[in-house]
GROMACS .gro file of C-alpha atoms in nm:
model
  197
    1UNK     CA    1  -1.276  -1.351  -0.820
    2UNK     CA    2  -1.243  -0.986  -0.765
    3UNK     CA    3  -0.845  -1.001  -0.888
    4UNK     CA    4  -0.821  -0.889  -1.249
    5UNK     CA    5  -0.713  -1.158  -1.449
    6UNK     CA    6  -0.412  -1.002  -1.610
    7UNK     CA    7  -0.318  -0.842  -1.246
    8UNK     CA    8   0.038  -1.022  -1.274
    9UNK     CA    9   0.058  -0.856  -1.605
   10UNK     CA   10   0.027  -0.502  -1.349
   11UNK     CA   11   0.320  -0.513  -1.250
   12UNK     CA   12   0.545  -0.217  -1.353
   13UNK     CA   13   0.717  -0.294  -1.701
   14UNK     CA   14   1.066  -0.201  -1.621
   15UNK     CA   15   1.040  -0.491  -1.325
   16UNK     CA   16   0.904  -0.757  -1.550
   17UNK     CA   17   1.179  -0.639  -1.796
   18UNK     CA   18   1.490  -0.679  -1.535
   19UNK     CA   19   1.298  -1.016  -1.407
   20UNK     CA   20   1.301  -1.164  -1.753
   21UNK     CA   21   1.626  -1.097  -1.823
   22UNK     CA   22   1.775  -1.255  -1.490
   23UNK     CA   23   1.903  -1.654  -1.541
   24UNK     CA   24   1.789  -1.856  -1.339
   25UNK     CA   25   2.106  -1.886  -1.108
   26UNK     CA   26   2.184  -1.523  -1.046
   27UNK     CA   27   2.360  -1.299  -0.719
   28UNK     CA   28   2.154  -0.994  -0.819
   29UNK     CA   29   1.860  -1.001  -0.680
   30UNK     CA   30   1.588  -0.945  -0.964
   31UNK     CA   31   1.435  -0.649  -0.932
   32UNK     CA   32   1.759  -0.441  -0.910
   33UNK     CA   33   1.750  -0.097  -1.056
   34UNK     CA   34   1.352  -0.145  -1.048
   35UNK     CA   35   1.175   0.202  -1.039
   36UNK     CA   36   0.988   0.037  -0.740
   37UNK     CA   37   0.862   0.210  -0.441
   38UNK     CA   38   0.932   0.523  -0.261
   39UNK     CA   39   0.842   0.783   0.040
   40UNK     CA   40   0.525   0.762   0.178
   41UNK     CA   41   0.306   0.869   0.493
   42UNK     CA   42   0.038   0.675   0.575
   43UNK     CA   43  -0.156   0.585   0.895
   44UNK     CA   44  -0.094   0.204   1.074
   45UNK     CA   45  -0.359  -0.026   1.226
   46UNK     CA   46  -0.328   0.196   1.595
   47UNK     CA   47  -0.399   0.487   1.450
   48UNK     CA   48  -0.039   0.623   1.428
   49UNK     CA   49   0.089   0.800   1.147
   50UNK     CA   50   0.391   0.669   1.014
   51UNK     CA   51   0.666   0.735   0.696
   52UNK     CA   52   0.881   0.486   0.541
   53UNK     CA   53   1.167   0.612   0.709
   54UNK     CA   54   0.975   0.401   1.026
   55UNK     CA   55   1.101   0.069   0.862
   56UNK     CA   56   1.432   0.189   0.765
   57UNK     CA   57   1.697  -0.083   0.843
   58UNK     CA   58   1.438  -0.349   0.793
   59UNK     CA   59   1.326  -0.572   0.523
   60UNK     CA   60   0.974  -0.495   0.378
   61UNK     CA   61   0.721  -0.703   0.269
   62UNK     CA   62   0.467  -0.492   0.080
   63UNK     CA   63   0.142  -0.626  -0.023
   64UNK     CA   64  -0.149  -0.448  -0.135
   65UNK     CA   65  -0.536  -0.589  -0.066
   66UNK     CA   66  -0.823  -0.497   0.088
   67UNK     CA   67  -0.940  -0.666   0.422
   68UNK     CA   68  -1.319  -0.695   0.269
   69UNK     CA   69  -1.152  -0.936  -0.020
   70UNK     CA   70  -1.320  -1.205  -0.020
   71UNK     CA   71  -1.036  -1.467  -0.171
   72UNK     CA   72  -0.682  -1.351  -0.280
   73UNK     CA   73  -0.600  -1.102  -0.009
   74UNK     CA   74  -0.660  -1.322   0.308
   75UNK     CA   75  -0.492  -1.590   0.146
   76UNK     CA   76  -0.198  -1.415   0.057
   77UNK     CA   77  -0.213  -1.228   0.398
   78UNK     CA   78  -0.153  -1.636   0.518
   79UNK     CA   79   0.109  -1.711   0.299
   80UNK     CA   80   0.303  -1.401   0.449
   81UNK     CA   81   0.224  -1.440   0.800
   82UNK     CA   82   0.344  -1.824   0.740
   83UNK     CA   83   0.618  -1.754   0.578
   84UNK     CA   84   0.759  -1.521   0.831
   85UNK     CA   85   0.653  -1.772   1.114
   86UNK     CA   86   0.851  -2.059   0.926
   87UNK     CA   87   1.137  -1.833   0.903
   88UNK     CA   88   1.143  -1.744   1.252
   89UNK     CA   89   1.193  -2.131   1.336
   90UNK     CA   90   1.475  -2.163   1.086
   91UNK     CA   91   1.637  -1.835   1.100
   92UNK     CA   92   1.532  -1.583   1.342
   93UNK     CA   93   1.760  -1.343   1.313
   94UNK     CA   94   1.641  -1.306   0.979
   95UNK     CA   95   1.274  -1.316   1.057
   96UNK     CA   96   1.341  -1.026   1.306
   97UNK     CA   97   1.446  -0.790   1.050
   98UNK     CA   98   1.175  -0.842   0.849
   99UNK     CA   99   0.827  -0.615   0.852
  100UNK     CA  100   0.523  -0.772   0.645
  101UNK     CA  101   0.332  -0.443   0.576
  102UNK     CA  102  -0.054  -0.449   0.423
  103UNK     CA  103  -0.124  -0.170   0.258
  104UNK     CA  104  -0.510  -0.102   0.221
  105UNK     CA  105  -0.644  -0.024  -0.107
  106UNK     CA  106  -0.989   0.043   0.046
  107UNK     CA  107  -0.931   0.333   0.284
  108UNK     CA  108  -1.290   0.411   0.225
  109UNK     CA  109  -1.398   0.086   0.463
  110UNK     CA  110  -1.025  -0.023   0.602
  111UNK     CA  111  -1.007   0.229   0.909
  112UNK     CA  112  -0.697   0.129   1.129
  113UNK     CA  113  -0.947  -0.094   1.391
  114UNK     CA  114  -1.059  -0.318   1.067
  115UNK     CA  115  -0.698  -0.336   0.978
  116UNK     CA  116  -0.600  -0.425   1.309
  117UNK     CA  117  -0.857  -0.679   1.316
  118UNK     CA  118  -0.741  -0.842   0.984
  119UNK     CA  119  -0.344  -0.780   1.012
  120UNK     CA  120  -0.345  -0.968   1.406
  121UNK     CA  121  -0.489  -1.270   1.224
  122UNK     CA  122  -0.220  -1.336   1.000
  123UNK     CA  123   0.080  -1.245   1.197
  124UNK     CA  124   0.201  -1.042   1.512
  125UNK     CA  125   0.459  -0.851   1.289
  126UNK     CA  126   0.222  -0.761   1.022
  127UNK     CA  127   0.133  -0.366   0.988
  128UNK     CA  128  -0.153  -0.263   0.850
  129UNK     CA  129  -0.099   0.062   0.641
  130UNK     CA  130  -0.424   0.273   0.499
  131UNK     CA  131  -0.459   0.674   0.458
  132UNK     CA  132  -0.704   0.937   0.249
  133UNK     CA  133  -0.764   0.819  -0.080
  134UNK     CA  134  -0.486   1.062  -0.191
  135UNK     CA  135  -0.209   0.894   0.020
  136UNK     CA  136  -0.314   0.573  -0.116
  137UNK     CA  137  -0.328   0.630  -0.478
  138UNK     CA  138   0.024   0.807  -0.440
  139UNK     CA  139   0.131   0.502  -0.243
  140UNK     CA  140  -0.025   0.274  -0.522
  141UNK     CA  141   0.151   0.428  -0.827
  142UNK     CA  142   0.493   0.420  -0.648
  143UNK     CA  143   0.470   0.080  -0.582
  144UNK     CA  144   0.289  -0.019  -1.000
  145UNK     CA  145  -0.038  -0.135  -0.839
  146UNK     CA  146  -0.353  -0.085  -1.006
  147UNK     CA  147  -0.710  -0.054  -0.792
  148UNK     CA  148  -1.022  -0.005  -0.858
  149UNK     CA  149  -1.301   0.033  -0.718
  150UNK     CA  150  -1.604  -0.232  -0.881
  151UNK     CA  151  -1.989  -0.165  -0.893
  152UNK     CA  152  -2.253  -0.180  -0.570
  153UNK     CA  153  -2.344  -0.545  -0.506
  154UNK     CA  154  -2.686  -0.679  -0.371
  155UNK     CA  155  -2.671  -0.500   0.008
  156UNK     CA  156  -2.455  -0.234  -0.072
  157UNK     CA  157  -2.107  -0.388  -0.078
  158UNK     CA  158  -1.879  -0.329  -0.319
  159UNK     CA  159  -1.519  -0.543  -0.449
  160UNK     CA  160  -1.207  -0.389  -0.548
  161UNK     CA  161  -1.013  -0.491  -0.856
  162UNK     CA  162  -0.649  -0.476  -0.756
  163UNK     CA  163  -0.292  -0.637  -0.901
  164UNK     CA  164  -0.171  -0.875  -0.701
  165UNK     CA  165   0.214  -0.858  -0.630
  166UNK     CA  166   0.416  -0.955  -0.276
  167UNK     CA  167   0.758  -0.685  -0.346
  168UNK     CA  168   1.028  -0.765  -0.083
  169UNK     CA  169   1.199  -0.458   0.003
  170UNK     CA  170   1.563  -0.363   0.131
  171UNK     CA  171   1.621  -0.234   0.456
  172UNK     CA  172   1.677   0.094   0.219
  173UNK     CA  173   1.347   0.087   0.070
  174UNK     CA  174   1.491  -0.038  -0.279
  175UNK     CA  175   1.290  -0.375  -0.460
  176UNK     CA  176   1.454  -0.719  -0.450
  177UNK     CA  177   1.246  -0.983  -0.594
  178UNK     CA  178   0.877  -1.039  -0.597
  179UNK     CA  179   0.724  -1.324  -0.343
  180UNK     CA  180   0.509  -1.614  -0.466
  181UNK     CA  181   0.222  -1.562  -0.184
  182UNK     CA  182   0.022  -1.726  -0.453
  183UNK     CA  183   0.283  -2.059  -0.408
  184UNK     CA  184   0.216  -2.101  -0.017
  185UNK     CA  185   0.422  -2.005   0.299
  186UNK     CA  186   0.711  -2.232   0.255
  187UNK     CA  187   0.773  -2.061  -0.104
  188UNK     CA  188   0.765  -1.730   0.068
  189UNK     CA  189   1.002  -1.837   0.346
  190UNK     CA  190   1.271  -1.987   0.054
  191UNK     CA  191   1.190  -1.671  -0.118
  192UNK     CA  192   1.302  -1.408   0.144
  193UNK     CA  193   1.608  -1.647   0.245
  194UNK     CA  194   1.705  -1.609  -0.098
  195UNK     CA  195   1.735  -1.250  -0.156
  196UNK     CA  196   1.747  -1.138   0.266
  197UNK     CA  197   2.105  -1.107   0.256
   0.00000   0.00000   0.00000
């Protein structure tokens, strides 16, 4: 598994803080106040450059993978995709106003035509985000993920160690709650309903 196995531990303190101190029954959604996220510029999955300020208005989905993972991300990448889809039978007003956005921690090998590849298999809303190393890292710390690039394999590959956290996102950029893409699609969907107010 290329996932470090304290990723979930990644995640920034402050949001595990606010998190743990939510009851279980709450209206404030539980990353509130979070210092999650921020401006960024990055390049999508046609080549386009494109700011945050592109998915203003919209909920965000923000994951961060690799498309060369070979277990976590395309699973997660599922879960999201399915999660969207199942909302977009049960409410799809909702489902319209949200943007699942993968954001490539590989921009060495994740050029927008790989991430177009990848991001089209999980779901037509699904953006594909990558950028110089420089935009990514910057990207990276905003948003409390680590990555890390792992040693040459047999043949020249290589795997990324990476925290694994789905963050939805206001339609003003600001942290809500984080998904369980590790619980399936219908725990994303429930999710999303949940906090997508």
């Amino acid at each position: 598994m290329n996932i470090l196995r304290f990723a979930r531990l990644a995640v920034p303190a402050a949001a595990l803080a606010v998190a743990a101190c939510q009851p279980a029954a709450t209206s404030s959604p539980p990353l509130e106040g979070a210092k999650i996220g921020g401006p960024f510029t990055l390049v999508n999955q046609d080549g386009r450059t494109v700011t945050d300020r592109d998915f203003a208005g919209k909920y965000r989905i923000m994951y961060f993978g690799y498309t060369y993972c070979p277990d976590v991300c395309p699973t997660d990448a599922a879960a999201i995709g399915k999660g969207v889809a199942l909302l977009a039978k049960s409410d799809p007003d909702l489902a319209k106003r949200i943007v699942p956005i993968f954001v490539s921690v590989d921009p060495e090998r994740d050029t927008p035509k790989v991430l177009k590849s990848f991001v089209s298999a999980f779901s037509p809303q699904m953006v594909g985000l990558t950028g110089t190393p420089a935009q990514i890292a910057a990207v990276s710390q905003a948003y409390g993920v680590f990555a890390g690039k792992g040693e040459a394999q047999p043949g020249g590959g290589y795997l990324v160690n990476h925290s694994r956290a789905t963050y939805l996102m206001s339609p003003d950029g600001k942290p809500l709650a984080l998904l369980p893409s590790d619980k399936g699609p219908q725990a994303v969907a429930d999710e999303i309903k949940r906090w997508a107010t």
